[in-house]
mmCIF file of C-alpha atoms in Angstrom:
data_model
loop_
_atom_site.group_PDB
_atom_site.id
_atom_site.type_symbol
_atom_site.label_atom_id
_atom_site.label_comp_id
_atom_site.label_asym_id
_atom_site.label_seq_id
_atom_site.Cartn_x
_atom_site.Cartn_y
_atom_site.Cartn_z
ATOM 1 C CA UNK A 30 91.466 -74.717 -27.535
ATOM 2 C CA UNK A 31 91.119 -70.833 -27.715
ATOM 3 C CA UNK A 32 93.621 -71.588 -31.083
ATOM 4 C CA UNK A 33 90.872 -73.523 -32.663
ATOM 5 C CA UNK A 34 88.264 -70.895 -32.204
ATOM 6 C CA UNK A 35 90.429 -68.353 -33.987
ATOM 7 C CA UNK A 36 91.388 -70.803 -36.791
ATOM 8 C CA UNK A 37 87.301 -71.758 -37.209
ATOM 9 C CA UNK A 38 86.437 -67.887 -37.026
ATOM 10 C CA UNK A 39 89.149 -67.532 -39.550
ATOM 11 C CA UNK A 40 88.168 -70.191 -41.881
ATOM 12 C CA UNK A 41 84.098 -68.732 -41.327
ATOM 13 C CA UNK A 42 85.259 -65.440 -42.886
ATOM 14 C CA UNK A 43 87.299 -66.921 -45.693
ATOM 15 C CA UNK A 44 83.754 -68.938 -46.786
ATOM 16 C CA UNK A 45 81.816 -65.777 -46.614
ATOM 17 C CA UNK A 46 84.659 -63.661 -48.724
ATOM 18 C CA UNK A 47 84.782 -66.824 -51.121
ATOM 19 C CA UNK A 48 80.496 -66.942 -51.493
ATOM 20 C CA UNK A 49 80.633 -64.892 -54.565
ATOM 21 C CA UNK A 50 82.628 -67.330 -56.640
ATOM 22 C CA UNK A 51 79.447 -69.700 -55.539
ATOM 23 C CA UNK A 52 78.125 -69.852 -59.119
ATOM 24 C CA UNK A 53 81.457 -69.796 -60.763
ATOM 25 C CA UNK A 54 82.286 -73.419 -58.521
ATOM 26 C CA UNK A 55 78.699 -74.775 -59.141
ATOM 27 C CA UNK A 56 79.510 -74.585 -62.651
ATOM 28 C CA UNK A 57 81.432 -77.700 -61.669
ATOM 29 C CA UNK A 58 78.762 -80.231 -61.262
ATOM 30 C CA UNK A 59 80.396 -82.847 -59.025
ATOM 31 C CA UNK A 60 82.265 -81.023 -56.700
ATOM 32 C CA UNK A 61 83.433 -81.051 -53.285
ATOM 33 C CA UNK A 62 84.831 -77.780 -51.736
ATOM 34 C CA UNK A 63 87.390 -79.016 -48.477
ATOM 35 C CA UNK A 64 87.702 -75.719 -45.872
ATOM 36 C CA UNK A 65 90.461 -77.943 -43.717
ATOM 37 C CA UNK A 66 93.457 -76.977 -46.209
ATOM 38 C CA UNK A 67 95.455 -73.682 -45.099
ATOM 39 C CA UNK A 68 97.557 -72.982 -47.755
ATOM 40 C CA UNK A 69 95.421 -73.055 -49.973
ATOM 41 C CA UNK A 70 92.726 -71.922 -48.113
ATOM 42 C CA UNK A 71 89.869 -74.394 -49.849
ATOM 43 C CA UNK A 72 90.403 -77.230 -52.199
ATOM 44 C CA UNK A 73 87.249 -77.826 -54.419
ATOM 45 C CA UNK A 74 87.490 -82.039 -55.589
ATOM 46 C CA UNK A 75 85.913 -82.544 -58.749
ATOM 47 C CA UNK A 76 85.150 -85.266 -61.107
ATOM 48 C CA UNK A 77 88.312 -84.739 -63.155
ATOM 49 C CA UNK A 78 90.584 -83.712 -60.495
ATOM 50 C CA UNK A 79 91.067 -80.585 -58.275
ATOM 51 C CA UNK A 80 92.406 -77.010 -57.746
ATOM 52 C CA UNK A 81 92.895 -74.654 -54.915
ATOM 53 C CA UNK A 82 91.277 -71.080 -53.554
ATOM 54 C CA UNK A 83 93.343 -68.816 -51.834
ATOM 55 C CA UNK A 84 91.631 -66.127 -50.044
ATOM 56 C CA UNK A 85 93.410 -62.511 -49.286
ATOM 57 C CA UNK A 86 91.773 -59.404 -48.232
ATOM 58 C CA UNK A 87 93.434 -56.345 -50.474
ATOM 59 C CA UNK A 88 92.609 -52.935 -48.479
ATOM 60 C CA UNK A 89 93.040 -49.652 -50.522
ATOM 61 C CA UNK A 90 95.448 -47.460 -49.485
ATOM 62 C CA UNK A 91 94.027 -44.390 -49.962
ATOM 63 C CA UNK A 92 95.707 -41.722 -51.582
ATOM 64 C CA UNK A 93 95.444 -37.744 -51.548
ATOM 65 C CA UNK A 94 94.043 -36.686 -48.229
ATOM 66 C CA UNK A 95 93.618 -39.630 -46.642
ATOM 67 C CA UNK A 96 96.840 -41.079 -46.281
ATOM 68 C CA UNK A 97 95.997 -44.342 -44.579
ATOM 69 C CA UNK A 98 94.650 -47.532 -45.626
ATOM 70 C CA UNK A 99 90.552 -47.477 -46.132
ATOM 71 C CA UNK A 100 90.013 -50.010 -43.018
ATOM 72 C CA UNK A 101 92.450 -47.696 -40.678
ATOM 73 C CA UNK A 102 89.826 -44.530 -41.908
ATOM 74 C CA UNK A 103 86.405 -47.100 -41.540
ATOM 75 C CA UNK A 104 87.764 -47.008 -37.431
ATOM 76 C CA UNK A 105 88.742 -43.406 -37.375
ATOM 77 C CA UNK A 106 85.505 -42.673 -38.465
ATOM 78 C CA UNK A 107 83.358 -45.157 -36.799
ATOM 79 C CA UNK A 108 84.920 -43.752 -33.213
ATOM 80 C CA UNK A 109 84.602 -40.469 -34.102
ATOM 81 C CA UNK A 110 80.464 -41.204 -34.871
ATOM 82 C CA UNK A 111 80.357 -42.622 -31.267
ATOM 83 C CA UNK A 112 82.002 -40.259 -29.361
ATOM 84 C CA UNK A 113 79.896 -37.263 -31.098
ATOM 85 C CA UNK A 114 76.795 -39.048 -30.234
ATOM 86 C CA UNK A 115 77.841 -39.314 -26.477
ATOM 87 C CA UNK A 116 79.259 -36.134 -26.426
ATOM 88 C CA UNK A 117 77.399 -33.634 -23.560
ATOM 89 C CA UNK A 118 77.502 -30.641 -25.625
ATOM 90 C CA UNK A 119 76.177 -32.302 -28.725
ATOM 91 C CA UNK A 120 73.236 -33.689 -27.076
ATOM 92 C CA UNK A 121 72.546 -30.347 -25.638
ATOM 93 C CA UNK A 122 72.964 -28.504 -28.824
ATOM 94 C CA UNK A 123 69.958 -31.362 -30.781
ATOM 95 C CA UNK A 124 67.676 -31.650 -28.081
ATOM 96 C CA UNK A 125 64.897 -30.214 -29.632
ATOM 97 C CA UNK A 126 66.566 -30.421 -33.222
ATOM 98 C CA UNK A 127 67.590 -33.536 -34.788
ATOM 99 C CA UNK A 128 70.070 -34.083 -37.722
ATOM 100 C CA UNK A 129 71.285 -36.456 -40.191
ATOM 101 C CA UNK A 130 74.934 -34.950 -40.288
ATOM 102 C CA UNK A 131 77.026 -35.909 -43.684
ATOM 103 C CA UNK A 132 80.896 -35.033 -42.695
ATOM 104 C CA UNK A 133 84.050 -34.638 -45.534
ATOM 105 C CA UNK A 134 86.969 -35.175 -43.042
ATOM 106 C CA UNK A 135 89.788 -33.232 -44.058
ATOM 107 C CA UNK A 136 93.794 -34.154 -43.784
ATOM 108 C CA UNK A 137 93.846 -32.668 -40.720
ATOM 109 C CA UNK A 138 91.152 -35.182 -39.047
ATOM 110 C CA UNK A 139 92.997 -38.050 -40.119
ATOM 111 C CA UNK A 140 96.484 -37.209 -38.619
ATOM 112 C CA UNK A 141 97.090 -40.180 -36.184
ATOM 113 C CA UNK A 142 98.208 -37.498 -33.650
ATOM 114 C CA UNK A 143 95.468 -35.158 -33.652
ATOM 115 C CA UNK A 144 93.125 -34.105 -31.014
ATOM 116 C CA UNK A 145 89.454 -35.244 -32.496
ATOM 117 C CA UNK A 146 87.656 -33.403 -29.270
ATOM 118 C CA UNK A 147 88.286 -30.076 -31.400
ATOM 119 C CA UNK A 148 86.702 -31.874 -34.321
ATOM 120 C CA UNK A 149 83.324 -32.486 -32.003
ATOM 121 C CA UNK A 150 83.296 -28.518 -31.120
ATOM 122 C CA UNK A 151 83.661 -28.207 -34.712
ATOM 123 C CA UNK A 152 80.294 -30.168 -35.353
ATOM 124 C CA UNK A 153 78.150 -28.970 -32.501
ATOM 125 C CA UNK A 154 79.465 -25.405 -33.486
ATOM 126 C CA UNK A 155 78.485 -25.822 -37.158
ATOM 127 C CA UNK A 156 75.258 -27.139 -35.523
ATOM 128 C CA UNK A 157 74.365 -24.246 -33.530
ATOM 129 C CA UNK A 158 74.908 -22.002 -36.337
ATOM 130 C CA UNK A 159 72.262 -23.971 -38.380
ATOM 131 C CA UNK A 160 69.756 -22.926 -35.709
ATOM 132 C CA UNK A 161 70.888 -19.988 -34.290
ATOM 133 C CA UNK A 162 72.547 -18.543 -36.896
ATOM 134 C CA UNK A 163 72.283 -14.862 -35.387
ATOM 135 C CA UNK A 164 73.948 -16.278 -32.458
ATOM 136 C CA UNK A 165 76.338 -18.098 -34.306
ATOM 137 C CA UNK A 166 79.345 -17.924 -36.509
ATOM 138 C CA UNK A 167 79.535 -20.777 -39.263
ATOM 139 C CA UNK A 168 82.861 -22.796 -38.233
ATOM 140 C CA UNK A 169 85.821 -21.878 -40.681
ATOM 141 C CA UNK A 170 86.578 -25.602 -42.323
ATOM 142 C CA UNK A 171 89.225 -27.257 -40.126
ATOM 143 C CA UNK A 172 88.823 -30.684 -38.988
ATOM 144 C CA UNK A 173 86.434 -30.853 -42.007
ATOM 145 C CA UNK A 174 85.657 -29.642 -45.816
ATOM 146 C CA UNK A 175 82.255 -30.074 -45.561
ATOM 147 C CA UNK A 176 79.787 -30.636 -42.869
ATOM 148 C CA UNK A 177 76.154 -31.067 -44.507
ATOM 149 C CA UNK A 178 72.861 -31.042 -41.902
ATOM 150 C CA UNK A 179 69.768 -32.343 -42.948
ATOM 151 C CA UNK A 180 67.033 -31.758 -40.761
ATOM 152 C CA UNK A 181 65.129 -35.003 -39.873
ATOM 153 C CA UNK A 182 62.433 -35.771 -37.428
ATOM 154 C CA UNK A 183 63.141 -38.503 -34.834
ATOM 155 C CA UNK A 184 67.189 -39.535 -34.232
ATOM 156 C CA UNK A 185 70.783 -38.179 -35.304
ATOM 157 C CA UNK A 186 72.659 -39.717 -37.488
ATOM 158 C CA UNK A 187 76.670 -39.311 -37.778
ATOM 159 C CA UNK A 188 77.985 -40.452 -40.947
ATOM 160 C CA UNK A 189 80.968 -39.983 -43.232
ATOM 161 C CA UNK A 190 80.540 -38.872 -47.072
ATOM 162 C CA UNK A 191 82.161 -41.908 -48.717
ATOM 163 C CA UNK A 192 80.244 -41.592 -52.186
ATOM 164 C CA UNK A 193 82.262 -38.197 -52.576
ATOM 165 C CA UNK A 194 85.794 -39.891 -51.883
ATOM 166 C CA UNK A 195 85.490 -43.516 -53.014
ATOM 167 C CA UNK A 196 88.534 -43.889 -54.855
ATOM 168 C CA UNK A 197 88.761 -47.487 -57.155
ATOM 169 C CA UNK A 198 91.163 -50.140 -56.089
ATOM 170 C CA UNK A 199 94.913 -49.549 -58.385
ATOM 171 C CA UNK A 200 96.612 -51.151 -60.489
ATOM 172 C CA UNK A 201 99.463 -51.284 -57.724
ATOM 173 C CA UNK A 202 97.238 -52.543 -55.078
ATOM 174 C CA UNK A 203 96.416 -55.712 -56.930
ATOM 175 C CA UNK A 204 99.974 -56.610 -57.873
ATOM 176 C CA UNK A 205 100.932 -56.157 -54.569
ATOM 177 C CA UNK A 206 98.593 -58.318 -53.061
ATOM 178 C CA UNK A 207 99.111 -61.074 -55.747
ATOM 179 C CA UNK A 208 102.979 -61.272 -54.747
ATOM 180 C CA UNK A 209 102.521 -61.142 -51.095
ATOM 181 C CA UNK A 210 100.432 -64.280 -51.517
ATOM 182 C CA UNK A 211 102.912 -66.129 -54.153
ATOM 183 C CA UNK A 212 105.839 -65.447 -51.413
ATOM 184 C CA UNK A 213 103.302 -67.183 -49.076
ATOM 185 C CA UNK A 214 103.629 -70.008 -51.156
ATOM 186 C CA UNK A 215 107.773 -69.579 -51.405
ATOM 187 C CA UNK A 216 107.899 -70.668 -55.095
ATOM 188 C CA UNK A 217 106.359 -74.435 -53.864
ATOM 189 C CA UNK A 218 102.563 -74.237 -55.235
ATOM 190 C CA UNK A 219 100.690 -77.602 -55.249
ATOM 191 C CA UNK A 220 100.991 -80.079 -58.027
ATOM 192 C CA UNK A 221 97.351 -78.499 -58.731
ATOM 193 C CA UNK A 222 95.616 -75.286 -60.111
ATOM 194 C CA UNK A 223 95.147 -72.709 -57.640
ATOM 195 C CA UNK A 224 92.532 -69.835 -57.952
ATOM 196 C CA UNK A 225 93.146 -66.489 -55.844
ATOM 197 C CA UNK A 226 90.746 -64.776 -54.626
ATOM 198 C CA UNK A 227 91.415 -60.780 -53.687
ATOM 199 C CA UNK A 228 87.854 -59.720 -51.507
ATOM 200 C CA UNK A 229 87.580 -55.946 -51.210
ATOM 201 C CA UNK A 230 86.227 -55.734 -48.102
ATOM 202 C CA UNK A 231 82.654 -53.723 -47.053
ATOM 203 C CA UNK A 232 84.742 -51.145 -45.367
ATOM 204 C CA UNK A 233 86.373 -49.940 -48.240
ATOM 205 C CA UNK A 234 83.405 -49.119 -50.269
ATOM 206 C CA UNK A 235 84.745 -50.185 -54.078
ATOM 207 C CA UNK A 236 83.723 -51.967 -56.926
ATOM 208 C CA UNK A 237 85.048 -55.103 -58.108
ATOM 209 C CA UNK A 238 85.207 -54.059 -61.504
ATOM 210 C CA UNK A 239 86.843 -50.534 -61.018
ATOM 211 C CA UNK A 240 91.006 -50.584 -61.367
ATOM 212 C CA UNK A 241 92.652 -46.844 -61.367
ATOM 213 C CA UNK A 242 96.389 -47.118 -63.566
ATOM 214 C CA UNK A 243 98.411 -45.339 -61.765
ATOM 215 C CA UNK A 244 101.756 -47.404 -61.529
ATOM 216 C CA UNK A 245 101.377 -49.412 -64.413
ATOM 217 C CA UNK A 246 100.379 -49.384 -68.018
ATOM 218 C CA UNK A 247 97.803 -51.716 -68.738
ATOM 219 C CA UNK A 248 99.722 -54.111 -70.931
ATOM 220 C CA UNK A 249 102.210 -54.224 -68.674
ATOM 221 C CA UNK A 250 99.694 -54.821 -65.362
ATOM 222 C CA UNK A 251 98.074 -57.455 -67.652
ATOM 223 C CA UNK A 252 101.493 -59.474 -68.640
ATOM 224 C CA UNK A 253 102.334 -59.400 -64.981
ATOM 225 C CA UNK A 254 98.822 -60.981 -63.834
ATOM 226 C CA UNK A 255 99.460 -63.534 -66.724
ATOM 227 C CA UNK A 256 102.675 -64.682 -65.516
ATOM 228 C CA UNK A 257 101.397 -65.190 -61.810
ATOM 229 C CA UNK A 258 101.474 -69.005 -61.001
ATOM 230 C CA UNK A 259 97.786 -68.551 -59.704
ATOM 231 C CA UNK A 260 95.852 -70.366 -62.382
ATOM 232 C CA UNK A 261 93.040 -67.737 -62.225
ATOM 233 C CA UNK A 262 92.658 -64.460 -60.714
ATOM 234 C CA UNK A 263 89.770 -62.677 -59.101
ATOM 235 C CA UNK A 264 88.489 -60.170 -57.273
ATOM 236 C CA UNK A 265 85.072 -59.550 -55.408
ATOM 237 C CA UNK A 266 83.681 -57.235 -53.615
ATOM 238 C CA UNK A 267 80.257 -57.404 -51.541
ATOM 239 C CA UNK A 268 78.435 -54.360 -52.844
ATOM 240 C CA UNK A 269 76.193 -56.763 -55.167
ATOM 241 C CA UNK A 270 78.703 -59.644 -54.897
ATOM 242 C CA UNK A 271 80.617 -58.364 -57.489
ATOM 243 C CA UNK A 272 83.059 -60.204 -59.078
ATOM 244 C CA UNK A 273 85.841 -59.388 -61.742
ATOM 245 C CA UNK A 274 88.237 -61.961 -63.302
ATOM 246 C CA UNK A 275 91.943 -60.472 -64.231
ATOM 247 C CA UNK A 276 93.667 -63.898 -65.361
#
């Protein structure tokens, strides 16, 4: 039983990631979409016949500073906003001053061995010299590049600069993901179309129409999309429901 519930909590998220090709399907007037099929994931029925929609998440990996893939960073991050916000000296240092705290992690934060405590003192430090700065030496940049405070009147907020770092999806990420999903497939694809669909997910914070060359040339990233047995190619994203057809 407890299978099921993963398979059904599965198959909910793959009909969300799969909502922005909505109007694209409707275009079909007759249509039927079937969510029981695994490989592919949906089979839409229509009046003259039917083709498949394979559904693949395709997460970023990040490239500079970061280091890790953009949903590994989303949890870093998200922790780290938790723990400041429980953190005893933290509350201490904004009981009577409340900020909206912008951070730029730097390589150093997002080692996997790395002892993010430090980074807290590094905050709450860089807090104390915004109000006591006679007191207080500004933090030299360590676990961070950047730590912007905005005074505000009622609650904290903890939050990570992603407008700064958003970096677009590559060329290589796409290809990758497209062949992982043909092996899925090991060479046998139905004896109908099937669609792919590559969802950026929320955590990763990019654009659907936004692909940075950096493997591949774009004739070449082009020719290789073309040959791909998928029928058609996409790729959405859910900042607007964007969504970007490659093939």
């Amino acid at each position: 039983m407890a299978h099921k519930v993963i398979d059904e909590q599965k198959k909910y998220h793959e009909w969300e990631k799969i909502s922005s090709l909505a109007v694209i399907i409707r275009n079909y007037v007759q249509c039927i979409i079937d969510g029981d099929s695994e490989t592919p994931d949906f089979i839409v029925h229509t009046a003259n016949g039917k083709f498949g929609i394979e559904v693949v998440d395709c997460c970023h990996m990040m490239r500079g500073k970061r280091g890790i893939k953009a949903f590994e960073r989303s949890n870093i991050e998200r922790k780290f906003c938790n723990d400041v916000h429980q953190n005893g000296n933290f509350q201490l240092a904004t009981k009577n001053n409340k900020f909206n705290i912008i951070l730029d992690g730097s390589n150093l934060f997002y080692k996997k061995r790395v002892d993010r405590s430090l980074a807290i003192k590094e905050v709450v430090l860089a807090i104390k010299h915004s109000i006591e700065p006679e007191l207080y030496e500004k933090p030299k940049p360590h676990f961070f590049t950047n730590i912007r405070l905005i005074r505000v009147p009622n609650v904290n907020v903890v939050q990570f600069n992603h407008m700064a770092s958003r970096n677009a999806i590559t060329d290589e990420d796409i290809i990758t993901t497209v062949k992982k999903k043909e092996n899925v497939f090991k060479g046998h694809f139905p004896d109908f179309p099937v669609w792919i669909n590559i969802y950026l997910p929320y955590e990763v914070n990019l654009h659907a129409y936004e692909i940075d060359f950096v493997t591949y040339d774009r004739d070449e990233y082009y020719d290789i999309l073309a040959n791909s047995p998928f029928e058609r190619i996409y790729v959405t994203s859910p900042i607007s429901g964007e969504v970007t057809r490659l093939k």
